[in-house]
PDB file of C-alpha atoms in Angstrom:
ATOM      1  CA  UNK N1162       0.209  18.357  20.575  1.00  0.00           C
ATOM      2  CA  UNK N1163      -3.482  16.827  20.932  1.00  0.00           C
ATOM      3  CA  UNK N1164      -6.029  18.410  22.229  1.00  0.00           C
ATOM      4  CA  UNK N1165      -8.268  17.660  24.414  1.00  0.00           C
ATOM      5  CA  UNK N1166      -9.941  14.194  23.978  1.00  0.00           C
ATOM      6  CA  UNK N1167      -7.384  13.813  21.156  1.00  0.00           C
ATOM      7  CA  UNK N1168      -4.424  11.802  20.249  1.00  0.00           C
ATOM      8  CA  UNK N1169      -1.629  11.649  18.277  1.00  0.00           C
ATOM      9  CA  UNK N1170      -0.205   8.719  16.396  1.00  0.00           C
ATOM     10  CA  UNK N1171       3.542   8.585  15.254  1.00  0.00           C
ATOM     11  CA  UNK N1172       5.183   5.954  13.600  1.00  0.00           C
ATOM     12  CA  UNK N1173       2.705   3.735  14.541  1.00  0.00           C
ATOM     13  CA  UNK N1174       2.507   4.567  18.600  1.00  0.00           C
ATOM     14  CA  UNK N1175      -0.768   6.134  19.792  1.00  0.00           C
ATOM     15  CA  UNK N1176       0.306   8.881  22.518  1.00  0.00           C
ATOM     16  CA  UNK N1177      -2.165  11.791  24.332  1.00  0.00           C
ATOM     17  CA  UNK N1178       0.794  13.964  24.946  1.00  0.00           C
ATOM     18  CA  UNK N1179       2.731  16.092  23.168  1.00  0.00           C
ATOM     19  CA  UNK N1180       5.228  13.787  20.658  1.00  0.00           C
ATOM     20  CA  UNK N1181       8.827  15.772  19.673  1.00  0.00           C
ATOM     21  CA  UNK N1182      10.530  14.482  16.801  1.00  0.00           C
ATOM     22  CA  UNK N1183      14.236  15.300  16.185  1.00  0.00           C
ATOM     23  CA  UNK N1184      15.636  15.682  12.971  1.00  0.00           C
ATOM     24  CA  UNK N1185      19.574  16.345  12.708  1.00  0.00           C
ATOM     25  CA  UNK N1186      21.155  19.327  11.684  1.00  0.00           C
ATOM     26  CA  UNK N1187      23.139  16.755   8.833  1.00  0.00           C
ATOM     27  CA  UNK N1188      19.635  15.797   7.849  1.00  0.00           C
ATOM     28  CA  UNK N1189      18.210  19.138   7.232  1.00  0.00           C
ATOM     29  CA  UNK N1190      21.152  19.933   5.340  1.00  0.00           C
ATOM     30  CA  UNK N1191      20.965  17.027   3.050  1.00  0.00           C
ATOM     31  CA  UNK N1192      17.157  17.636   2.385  1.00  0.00           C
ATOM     32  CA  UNK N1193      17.544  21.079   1.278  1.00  0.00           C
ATOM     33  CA  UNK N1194      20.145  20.215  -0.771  1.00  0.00           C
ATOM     34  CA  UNK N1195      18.350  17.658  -2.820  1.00  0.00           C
ATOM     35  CA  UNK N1196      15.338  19.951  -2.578  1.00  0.00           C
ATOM     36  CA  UNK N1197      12.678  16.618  -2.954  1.00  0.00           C
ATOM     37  CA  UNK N1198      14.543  15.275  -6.005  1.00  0.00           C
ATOM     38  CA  UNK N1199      14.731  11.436  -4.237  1.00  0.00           C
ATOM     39  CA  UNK N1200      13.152   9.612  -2.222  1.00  0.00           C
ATOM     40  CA  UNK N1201      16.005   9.466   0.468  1.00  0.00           C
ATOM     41  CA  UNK N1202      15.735  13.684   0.557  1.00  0.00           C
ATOM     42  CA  UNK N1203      12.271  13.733   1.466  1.00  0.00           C
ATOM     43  CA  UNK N1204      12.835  10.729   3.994  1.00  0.00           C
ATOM     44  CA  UNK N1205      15.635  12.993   6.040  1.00  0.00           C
ATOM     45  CA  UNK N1206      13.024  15.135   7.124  1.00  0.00           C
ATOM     46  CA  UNK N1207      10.684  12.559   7.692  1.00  0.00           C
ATOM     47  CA  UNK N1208       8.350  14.527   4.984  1.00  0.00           C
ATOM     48  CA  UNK N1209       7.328  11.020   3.733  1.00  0.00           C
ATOM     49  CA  UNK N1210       5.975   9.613   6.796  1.00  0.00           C
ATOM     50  CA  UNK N1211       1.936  10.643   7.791  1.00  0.00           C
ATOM     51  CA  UNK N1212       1.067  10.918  11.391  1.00  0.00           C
ATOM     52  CA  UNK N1213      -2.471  11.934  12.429  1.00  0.00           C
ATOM     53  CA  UNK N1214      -3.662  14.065  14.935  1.00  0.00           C
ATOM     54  CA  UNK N1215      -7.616  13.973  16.202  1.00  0.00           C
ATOM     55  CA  UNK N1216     -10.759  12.077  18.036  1.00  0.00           C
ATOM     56  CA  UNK N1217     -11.584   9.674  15.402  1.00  0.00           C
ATOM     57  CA  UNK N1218     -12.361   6.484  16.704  1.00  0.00           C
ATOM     58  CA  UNK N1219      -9.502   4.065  17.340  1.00  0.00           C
ATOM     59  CA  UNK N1220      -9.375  -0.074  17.917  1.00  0.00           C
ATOM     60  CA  UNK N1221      -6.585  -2.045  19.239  1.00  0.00           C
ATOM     61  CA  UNK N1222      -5.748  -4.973  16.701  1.00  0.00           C
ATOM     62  CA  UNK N1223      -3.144  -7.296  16.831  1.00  0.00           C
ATOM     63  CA  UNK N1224       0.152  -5.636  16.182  1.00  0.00           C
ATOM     64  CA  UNK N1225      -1.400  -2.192  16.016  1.00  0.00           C
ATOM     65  CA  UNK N1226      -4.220  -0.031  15.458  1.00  0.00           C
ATOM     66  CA  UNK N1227      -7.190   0.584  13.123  1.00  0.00           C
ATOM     67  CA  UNK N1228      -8.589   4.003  13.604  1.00  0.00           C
ATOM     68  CA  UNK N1229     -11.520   5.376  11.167  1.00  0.00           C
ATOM     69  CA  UNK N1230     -13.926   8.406  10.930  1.00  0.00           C
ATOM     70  CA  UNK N1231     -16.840   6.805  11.161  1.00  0.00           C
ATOM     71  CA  UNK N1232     -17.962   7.541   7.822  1.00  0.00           C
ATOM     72  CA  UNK N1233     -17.608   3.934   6.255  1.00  0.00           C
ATOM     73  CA  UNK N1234     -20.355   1.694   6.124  1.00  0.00           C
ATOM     74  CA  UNK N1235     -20.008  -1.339   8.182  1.00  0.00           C
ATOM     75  CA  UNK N1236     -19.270  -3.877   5.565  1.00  0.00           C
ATOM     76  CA  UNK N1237     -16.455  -1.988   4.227  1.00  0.00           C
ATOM     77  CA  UNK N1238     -15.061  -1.092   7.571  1.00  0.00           C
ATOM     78  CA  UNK N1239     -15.280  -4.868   8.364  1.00  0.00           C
ATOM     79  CA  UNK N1240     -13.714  -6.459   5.366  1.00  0.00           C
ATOM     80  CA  UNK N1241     -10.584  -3.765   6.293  1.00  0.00           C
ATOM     81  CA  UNK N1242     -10.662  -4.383   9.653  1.00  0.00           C
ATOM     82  CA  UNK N1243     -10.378  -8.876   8.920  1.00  0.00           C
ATOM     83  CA  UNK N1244      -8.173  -8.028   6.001  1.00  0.00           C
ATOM     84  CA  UNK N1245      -5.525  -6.494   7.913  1.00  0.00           C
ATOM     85  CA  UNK N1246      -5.391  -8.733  10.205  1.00  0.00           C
ATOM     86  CA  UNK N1247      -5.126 -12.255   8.148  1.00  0.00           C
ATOM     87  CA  UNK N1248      -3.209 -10.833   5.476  1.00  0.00           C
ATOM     88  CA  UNK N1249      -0.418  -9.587   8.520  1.00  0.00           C
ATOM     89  CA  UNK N1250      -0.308 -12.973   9.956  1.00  0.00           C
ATOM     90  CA  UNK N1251      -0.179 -14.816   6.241  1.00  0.00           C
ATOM     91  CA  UNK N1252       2.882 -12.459   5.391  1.00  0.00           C
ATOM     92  CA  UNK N1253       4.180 -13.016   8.465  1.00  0.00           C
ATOM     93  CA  UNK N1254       4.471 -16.097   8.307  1.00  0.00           C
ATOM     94  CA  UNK N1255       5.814 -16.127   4.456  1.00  0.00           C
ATOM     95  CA  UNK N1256       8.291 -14.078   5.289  1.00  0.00           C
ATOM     96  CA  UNK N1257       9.207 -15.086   8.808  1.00  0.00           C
ATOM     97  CA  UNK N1258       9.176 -11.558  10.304  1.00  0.00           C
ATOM     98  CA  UNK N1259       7.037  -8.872  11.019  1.00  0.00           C
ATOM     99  CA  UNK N1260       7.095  -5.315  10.551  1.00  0.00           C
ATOM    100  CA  UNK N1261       9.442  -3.510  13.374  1.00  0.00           C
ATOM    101  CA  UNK N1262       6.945  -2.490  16.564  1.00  0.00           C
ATOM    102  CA  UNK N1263       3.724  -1.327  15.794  1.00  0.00           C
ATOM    103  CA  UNK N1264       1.595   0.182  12.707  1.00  0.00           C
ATOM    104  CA  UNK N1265      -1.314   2.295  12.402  1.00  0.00           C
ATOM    105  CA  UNK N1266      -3.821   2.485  10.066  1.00  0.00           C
ATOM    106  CA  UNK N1267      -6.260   5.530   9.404  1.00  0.00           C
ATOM    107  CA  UNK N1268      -9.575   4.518   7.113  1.00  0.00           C
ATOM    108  CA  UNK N1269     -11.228   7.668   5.997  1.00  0.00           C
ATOM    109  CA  UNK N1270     -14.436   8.721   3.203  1.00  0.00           C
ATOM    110  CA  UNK N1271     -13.917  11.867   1.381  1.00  0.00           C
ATOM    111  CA  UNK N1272     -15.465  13.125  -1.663  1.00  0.00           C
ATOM    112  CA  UNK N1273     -12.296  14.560  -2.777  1.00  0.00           C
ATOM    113  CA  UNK N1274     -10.859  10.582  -3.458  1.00  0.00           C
ATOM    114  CA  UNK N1275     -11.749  10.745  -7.242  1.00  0.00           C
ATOM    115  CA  UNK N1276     -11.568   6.905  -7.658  1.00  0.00           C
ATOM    116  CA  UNK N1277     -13.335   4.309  -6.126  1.00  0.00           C
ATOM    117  CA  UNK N1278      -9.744   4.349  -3.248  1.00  0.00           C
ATOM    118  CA  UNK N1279      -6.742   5.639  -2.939  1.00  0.00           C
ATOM    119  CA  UNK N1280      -4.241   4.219  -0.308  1.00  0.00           C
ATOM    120  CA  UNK N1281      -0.582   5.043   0.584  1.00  0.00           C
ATOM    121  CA  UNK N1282       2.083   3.346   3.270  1.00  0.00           C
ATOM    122  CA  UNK N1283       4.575   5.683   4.845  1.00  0.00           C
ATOM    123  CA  UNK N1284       8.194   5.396   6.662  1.00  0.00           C
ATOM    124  CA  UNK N1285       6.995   4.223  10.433  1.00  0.00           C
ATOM    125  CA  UNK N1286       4.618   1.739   9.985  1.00  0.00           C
ATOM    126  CA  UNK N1287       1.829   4.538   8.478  1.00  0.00           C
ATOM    127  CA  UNK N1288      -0.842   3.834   6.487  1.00  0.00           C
ATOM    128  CA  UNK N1289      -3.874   5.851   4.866  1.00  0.00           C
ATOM    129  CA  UNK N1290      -6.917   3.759   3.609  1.00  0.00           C
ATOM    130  CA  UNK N1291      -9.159   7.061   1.605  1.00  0.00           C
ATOM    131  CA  UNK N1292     -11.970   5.808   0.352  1.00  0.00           C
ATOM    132  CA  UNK N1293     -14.584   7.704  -2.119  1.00  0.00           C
ATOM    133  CA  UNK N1294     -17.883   8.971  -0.212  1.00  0.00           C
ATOM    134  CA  UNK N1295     -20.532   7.390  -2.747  1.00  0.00           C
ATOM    135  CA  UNK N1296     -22.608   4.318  -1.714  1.00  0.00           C
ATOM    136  CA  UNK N1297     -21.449   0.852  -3.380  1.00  0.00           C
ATOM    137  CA  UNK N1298     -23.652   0.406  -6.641  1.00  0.00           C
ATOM    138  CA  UNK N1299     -22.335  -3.192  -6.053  1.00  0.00           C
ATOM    139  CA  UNK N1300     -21.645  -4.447  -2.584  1.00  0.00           C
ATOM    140  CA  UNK N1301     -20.329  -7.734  -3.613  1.00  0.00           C
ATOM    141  CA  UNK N1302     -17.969  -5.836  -5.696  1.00  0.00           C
ATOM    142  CA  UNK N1303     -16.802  -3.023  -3.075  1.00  0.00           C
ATOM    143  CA  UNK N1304     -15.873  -5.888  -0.885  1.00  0.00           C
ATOM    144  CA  UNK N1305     -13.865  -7.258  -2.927  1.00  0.00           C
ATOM    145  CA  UNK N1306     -12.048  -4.436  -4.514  1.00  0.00           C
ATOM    146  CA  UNK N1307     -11.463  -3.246  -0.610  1.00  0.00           C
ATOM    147  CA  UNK N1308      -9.905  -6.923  -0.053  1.00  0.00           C
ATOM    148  CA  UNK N1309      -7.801  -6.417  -2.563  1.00  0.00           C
ATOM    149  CA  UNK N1310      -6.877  -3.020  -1.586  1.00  0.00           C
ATOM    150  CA  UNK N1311      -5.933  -3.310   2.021  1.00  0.00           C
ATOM    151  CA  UNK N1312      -4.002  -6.858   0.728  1.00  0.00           C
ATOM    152  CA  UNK N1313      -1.430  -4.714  -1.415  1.00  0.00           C
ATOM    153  CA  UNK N1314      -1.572  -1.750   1.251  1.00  0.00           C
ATOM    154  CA  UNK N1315       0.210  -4.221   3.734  1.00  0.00           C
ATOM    155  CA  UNK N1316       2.324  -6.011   1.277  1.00  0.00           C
ATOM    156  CA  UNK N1317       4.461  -1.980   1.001  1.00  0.00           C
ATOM    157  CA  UNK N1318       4.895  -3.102   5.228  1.00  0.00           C
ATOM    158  CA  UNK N1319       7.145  -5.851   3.776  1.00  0.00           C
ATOM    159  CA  UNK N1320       8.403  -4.728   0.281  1.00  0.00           C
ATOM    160  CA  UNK N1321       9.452  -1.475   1.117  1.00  0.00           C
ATOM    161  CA  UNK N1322       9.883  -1.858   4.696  1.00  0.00           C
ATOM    162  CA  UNK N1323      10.813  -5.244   6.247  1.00  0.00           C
ATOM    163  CA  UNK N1324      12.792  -6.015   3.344  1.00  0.00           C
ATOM    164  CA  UNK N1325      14.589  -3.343   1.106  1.00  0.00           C
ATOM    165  CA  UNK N1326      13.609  -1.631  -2.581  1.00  0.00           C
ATOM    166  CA  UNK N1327      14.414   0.407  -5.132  1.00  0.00           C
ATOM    167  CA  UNK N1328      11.900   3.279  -4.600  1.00  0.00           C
ATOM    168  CA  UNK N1329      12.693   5.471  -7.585  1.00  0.00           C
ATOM    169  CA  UNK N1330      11.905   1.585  -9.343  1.00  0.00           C
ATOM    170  CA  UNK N1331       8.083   1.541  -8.226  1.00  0.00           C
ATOM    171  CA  UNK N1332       7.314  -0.847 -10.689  1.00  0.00           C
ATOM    172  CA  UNK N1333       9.112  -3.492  -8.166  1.00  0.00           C
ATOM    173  CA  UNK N1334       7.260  -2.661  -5.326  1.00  0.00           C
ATOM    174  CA  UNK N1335       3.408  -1.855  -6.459  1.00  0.00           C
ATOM    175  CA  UNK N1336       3.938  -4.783  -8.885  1.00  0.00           C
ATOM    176  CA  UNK N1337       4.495  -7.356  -5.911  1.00  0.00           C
ATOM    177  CA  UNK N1338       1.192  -5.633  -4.454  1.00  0.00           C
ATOM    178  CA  UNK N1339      -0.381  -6.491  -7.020  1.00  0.00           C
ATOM    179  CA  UNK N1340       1.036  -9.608  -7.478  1.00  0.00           C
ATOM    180  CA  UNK N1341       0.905 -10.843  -3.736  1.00  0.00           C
ATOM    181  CA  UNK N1342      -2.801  -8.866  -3.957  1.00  0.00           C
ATOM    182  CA  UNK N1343      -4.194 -11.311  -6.294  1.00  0.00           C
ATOM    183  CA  UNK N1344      -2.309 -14.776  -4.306  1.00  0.00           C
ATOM    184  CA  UNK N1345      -3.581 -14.127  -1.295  1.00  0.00           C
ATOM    185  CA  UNK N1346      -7.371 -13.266  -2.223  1.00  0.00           C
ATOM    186  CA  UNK N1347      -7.121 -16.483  -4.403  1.00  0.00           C
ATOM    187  CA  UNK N1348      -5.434 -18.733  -1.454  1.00  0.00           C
ATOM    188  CA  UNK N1349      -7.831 -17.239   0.805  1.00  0.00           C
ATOM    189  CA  UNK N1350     -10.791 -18.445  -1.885  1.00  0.00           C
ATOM    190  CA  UNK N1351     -11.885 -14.780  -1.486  1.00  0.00           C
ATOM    191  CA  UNK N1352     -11.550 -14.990  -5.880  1.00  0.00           C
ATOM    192  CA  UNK N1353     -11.957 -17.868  -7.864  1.00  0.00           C
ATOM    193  CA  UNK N1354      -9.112 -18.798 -10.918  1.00  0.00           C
ATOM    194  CA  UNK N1355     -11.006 -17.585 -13.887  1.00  0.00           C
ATOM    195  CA  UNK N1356     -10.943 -13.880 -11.742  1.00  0.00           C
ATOM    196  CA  UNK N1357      -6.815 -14.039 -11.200  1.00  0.00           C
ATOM    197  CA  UNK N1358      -6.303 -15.305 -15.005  1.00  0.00           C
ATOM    198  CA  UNK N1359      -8.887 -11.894 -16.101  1.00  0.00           C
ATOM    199  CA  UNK N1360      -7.058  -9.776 -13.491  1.00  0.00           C
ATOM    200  CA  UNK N1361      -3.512 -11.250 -14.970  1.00  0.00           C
ATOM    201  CA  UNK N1362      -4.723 -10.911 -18.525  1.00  0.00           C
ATOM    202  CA  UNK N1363      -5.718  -7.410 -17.722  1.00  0.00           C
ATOM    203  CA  UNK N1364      -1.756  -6.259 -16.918  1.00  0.00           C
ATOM    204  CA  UNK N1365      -0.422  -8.124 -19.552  1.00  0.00           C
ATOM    205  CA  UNK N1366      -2.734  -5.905 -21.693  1.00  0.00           C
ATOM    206  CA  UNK N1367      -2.085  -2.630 -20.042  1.00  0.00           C
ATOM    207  CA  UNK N1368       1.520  -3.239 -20.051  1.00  0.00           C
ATOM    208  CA  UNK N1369       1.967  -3.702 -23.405  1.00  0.00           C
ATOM    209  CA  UNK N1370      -0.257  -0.771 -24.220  1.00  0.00           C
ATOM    210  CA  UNK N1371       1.959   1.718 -22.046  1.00  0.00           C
ATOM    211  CA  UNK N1372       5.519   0.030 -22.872  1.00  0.00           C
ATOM    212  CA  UNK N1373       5.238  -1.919 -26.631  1.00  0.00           C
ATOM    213  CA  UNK N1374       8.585  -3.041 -26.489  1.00  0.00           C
ATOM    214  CA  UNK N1375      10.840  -0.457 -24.512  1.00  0.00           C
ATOM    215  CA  UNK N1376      12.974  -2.798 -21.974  1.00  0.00           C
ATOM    216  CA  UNK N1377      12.158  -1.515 -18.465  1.00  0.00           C
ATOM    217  CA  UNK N1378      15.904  -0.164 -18.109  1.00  0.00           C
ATOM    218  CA  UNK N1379      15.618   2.379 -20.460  1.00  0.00           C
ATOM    219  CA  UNK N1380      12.339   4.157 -18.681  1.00  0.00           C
ATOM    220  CA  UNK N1381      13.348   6.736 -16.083  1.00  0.00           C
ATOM    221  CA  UNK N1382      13.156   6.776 -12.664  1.00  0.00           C
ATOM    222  CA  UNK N1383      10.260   7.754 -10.674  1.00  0.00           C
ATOM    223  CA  UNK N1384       6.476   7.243 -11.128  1.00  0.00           C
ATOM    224  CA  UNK N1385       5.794   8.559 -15.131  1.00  0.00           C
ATOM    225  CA  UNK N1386       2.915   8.944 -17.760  1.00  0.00           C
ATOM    226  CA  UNK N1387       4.110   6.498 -19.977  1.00  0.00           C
ATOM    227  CA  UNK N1388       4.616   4.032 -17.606  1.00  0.00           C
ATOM    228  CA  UNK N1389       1.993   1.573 -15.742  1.00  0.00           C
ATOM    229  CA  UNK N1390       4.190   0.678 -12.970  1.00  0.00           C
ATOM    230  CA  UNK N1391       1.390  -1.884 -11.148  1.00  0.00           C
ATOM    231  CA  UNK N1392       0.502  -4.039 -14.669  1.00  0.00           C
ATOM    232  CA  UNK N1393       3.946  -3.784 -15.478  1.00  0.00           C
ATOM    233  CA  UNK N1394       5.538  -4.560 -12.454  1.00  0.00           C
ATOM    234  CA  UNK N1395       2.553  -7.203 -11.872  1.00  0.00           C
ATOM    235  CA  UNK N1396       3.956  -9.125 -14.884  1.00  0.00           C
ATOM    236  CA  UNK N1397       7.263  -8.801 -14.057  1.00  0.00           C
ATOM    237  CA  UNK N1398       6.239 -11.217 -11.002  1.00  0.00           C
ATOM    238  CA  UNK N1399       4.556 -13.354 -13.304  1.00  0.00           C
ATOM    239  CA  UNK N1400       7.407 -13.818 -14.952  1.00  0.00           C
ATOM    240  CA  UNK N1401      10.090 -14.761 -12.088  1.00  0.00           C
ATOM    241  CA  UNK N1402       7.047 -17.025 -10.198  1.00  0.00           C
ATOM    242  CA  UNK N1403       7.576 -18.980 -13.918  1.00  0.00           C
ATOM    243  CA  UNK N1404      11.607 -19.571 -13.114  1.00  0.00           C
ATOM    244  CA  UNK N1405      10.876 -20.598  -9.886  1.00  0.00           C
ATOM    245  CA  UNK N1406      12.039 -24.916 -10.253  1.00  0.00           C
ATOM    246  CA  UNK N1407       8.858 -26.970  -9.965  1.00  0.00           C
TER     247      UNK N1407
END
C-alpha cells in the first residue's frame, strides 16, 4: 500500500491505492515444489516480476512510464528517456506489435551497481535501469554505452515477452539484445560501421575464449561461468542474419 504522496506501480500500471495480487492455491503449490529450480517456478508466484513502491519522480511517455530518483545527471537521464521511446516505436514497427498494455521503467544511481550498469526486464512489462553513482570520465562514451543499454533492455519487451523463449537458453535472448543493440544504434547513425565490426569482433573473441569448440547443446541450462551467453548468443545472430536469402 503507498503511502502518503506515494505510488505503486504493478505490471506496468501506476496506482495510489492499495494494489492486491492473487496468486492460486495450484500456483503456490507448484512453486514450492520446484523450490526456484526454473524459471516457470519462480514465475507462479510472480517472484520474477519487480514492482516499486515510493515518491520518486514519474513522467508519462508514450506507452508507459519513466520514473527516476533524481540522481542521474541530465544527459544520461535524457539519452534513456529518447531511447526508450524510438527504440519502442522502431520495434514496433519490426515486429508489428507492441508489448501487451503498459510498461514501466525505474532509472536509479547506486553505488552498490559495481559496473558501469546493470539492467533487468521482468514478467509485466517491468524494467530496472541501475546505474553506477560515479561521474562519466567520458561523456561521449556514457551516452553511448546508456544507448546501447536501454536498446537491449527493451528488446527482452519483445524476445521474452511479445514473442516466446527459451529462458533456461539465455544465450537466445541476451544475444538478440545484443544483436538488435548494435542494429539499431547503427541504423539510427548513433555508431558508425568500423564501431559494430569492433563490437562484433569483440564476441566472436569472447566466445571462443569461453566455449573453444563445445557445441552450444552440450552446455547446461541456466546462466553459467563457463559460458558468455551475450557474445555467444550475439554470434549466434550473426550467423542466421548470414542465411537470411539476399
Amino acid at each position: 500500500m503507498p503511502g502518503d504522496g506515494a505510488r505503486a506501480v504493478v505490471s506496468g500500471r501506476v496506482a495510489t491505492q492499495a494494489v492486491d495480487r492473487a496468486i492460486t492455491a495450484e500456483q503456490v503449490a507448484f512453486a514450492a515444489k520446484d523450490e526456484g529450480n526454473t524459471a516457470a517456478g519462480w514465475a507462479a508466484l510472480a517472484a520474477n516480476e519487480y514492482s516499486f513502491l515510493g515518491k520518486a519522480a514519474l513522467e508519462t511517455l508514450p506507452g508507459g512510464v519513466l520514473i527516476h530518483d533524481g540522481k542521474l545527471d541530465a544527459a544520461r537521464l535524457e539519452a534513456a528517456r529518447s531511447t526508450l521511446g524510438n527504440v519502442t516505436a522502431r520495434l514496433a514497427r519490426a515486429y508489428g506489435v507492441m508489448p501487451a498494455d503498459a510498461w514501466a521503467v525505474v532509472a536509479s544511481v547506486s553505488s552498490a551497481v559495481r559496473s558501469t550498469y546493470h539492467g533487468d526486464v521482468t514478467a509485466g512489462r517491468m524494467m530496472s535501469l541501475r546505474f553506477n553513482d560515479a561521474p562519466p570520465k567520458d561523456p561521449t562514451a556514457a551516452i553511448r554505452q546508456v544507448r546501447w543499454f536501454v536498446s537491449h533492455e527493451v528488446t527482452h519487451w519483445w524476445d521474452t515477452g511479445v514473442l516466446r523463449t527459451d529462458m533456461d537458453r539465455p544465450w537466445i535472448h541476451e544475444g538478440h539484445a545484443d544483436w538488435m543493440a548494435g542494429l539499431l544504434m547503427l541504423d539510427a547513425g548513433q555508431t558508425d560501421t568500423a564501431t559494430w565490426r569492433a563490437d562484433m569482433d569483440t564476441a566472436l573473441n569472447n566466445c571462443q575464449f569461453a566455449r573453444r569448440d563445445r557445441p552450444a547443446a552440450t552446455l547446461p541450462s541456466g546462466f553459467n561461468r563457463d559460458d558468455d551467453p551475450y557474445a555467444c548468443g550475439h554470434v549466434t545472430w550473426l550467423l542466421a542474419q548470414s542465411q537470411r536469402p539476399r
